[in-house]
PDB file of C-alpha atoms in Angstrom:
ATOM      1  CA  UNK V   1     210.544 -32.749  60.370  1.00 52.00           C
ATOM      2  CA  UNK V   2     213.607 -34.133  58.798  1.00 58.00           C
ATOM      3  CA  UNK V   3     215.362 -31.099  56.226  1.00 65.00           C
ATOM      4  CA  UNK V   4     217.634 -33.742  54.502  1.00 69.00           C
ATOM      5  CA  UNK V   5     218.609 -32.903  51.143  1.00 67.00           C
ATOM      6  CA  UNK V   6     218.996 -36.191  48.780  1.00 72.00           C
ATOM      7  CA  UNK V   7     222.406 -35.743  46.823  1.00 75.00           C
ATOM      8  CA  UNK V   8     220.975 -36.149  43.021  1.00 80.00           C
ATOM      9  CA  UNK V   9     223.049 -39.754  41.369  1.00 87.00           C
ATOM     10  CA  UNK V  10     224.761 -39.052  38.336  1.00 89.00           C
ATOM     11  CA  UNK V  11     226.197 -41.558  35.917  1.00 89.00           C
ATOM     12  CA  UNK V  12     229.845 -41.481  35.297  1.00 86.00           C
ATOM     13  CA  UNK V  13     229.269 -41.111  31.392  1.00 88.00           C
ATOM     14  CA  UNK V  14     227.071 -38.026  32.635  1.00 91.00           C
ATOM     15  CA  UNK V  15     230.008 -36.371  34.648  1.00 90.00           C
ATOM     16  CA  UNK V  16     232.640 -37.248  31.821  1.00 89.00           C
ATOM     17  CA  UNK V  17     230.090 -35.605  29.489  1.00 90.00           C
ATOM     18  CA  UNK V  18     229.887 -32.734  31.898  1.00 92.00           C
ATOM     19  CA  UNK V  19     233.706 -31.917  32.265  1.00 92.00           C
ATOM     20  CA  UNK V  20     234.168 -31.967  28.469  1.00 91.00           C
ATOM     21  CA  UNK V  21     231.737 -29.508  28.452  1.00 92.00           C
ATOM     22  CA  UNK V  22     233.570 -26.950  30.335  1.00 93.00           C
ATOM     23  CA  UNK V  23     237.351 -28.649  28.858  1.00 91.00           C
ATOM     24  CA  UNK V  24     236.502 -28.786  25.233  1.00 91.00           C
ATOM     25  CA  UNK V  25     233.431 -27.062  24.314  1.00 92.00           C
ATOM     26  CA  UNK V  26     234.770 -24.299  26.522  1.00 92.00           C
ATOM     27  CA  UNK V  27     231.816 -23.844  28.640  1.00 93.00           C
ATOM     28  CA  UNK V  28     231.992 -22.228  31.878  1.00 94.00           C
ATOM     29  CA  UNK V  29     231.163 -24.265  34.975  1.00 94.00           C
ATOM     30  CA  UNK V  30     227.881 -21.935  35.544  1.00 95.00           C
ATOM     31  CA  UNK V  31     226.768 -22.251  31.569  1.00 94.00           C
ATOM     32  CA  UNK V  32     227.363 -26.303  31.979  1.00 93.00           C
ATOM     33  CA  UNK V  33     225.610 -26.400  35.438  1.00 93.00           C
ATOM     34  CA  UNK V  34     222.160 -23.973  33.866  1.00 94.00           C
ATOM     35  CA  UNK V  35     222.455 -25.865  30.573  1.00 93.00           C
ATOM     36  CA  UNK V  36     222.403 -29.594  32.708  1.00 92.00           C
ATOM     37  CA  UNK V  37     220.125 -29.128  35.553  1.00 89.00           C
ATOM     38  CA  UNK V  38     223.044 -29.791  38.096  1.00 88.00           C
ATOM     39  CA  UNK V  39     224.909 -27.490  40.602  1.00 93.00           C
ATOM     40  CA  UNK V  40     227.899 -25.419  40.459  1.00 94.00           C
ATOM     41  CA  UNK V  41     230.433 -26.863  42.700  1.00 94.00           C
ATOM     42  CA  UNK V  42     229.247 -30.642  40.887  1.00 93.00           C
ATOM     43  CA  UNK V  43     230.157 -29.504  37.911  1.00 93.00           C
ATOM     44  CA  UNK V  44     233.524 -27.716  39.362  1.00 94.00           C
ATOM     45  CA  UNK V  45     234.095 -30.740  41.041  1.00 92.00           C
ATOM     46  CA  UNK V  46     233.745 -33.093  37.688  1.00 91.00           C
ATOM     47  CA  UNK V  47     236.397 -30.773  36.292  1.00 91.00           C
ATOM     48  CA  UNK V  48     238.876 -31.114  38.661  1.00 89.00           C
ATOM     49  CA  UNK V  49     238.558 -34.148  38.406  1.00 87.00           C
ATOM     50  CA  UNK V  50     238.639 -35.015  35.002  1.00 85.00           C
ATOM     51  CA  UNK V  51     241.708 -32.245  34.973  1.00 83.00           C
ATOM     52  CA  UNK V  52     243.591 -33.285  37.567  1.00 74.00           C
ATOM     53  CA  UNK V  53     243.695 -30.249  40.310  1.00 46.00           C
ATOM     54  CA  UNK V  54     247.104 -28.786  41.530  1.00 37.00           C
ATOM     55  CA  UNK V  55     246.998 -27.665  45.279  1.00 42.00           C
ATOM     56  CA  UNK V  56     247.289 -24.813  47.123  1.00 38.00           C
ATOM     57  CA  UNK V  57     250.801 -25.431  48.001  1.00 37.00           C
ATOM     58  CA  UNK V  58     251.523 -25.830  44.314  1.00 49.00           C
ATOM     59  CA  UNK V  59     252.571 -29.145  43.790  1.00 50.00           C
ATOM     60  CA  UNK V  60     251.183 -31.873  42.302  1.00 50.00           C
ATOM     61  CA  UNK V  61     248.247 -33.990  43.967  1.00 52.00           C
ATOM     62  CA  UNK V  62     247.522 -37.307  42.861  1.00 60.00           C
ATOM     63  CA  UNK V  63     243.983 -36.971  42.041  1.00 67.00           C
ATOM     64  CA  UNK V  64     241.974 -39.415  40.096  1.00 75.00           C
ATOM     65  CA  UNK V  65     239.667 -38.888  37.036  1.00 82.00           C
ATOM     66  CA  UNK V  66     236.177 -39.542  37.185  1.00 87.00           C
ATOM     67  CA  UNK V  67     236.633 -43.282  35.885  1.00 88.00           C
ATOM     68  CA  UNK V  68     239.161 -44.278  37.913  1.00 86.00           C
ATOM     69  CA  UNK V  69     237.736 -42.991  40.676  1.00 86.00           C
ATOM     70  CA  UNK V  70     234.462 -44.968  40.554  1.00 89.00           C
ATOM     71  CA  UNK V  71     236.542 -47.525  39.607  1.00 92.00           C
ATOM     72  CA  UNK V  72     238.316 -47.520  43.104  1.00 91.00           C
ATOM     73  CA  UNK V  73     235.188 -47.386  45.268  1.00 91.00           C
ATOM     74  CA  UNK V  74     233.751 -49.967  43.307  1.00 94.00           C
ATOM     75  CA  UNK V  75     237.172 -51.996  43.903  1.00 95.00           C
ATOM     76  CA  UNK V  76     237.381 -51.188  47.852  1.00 95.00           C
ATOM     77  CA  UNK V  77     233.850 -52.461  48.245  1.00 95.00           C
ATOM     78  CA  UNK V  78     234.523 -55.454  46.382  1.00 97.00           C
ATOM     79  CA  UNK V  79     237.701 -56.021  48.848  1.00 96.00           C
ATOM     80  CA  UNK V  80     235.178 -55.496  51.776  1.00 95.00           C
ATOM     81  CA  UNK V  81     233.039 -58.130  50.879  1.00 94.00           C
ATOM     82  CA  UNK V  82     235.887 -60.605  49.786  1.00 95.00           C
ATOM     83  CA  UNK V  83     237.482 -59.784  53.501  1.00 94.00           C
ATOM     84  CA  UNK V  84     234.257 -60.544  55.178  1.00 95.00           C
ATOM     85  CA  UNK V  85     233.795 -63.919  53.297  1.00 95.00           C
ATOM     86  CA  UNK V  86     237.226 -65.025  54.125  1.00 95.00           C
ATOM     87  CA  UNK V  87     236.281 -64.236  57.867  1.00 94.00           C
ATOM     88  CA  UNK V  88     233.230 -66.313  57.713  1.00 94.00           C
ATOM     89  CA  UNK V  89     235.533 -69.364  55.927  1.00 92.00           C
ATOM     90  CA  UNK V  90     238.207 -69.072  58.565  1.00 92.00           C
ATOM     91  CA  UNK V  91     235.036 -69.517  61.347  1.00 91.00           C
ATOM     92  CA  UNK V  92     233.633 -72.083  59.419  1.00 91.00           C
ATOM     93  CA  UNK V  93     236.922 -73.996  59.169  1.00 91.00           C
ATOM     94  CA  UNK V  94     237.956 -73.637  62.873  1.00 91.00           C
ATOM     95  CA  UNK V  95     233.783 -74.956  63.361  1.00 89.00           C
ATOM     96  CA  UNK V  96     234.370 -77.650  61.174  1.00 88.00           C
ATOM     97  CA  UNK V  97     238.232 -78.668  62.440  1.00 90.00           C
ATOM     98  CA  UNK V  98     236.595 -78.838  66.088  1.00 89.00           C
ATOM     99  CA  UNK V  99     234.033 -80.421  65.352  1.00 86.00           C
ATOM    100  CA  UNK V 100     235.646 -83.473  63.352  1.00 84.00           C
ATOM    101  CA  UNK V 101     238.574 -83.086  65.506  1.00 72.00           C
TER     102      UNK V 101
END
């Protein structure tokens, strides 16, 4: 019997919507997570996010909001798949250069 929890999909408007919540409307992260439907530590998360967390050592991490970071996984897949066609054109060309050659 397979106990696999599926991970609810949230639009990035949603968790921008979410953080402001808590940031401007000056929800708490439990009153935001009853009042949406989602859990705790997603809407903690969101907010960190959006706020840009500071670390346990104290200084600054680099953390990215909620847009950019969508944005970069949606760039690194896009680099995947333009690395994998320029594999398959290099084969192709060596095919073709032997083959002609």
């Amino acid at each position: 019997m397979d106990n696999k929890v599926k991970q609810a999909k949230y639009s990035l408007e949603f968790k921008q919507d979410a953080a402001k919540l808590v940031m401007e409307k000056k929800y708490t992260c439990q009153q935001a997570a009853d009042s949406l439907g989602g859990s705790l530590s997603a809407i903690r998360r969101w907010v960190s996010a959006e706020k840009g967390a500071i670390s346990a050592t104290g200084s600054e991490q680099t953390n990215l909001g909620l847009a950019e970071r969508e944005e970069l996984i949606r760039l690194r897949r896009e680099r995947n798949n333009l690395l994998m066609e320029r594999e398959i054109l290099k084969k192709s060309a060596v095919f073709f250069a032997k083959e002609n050659g």
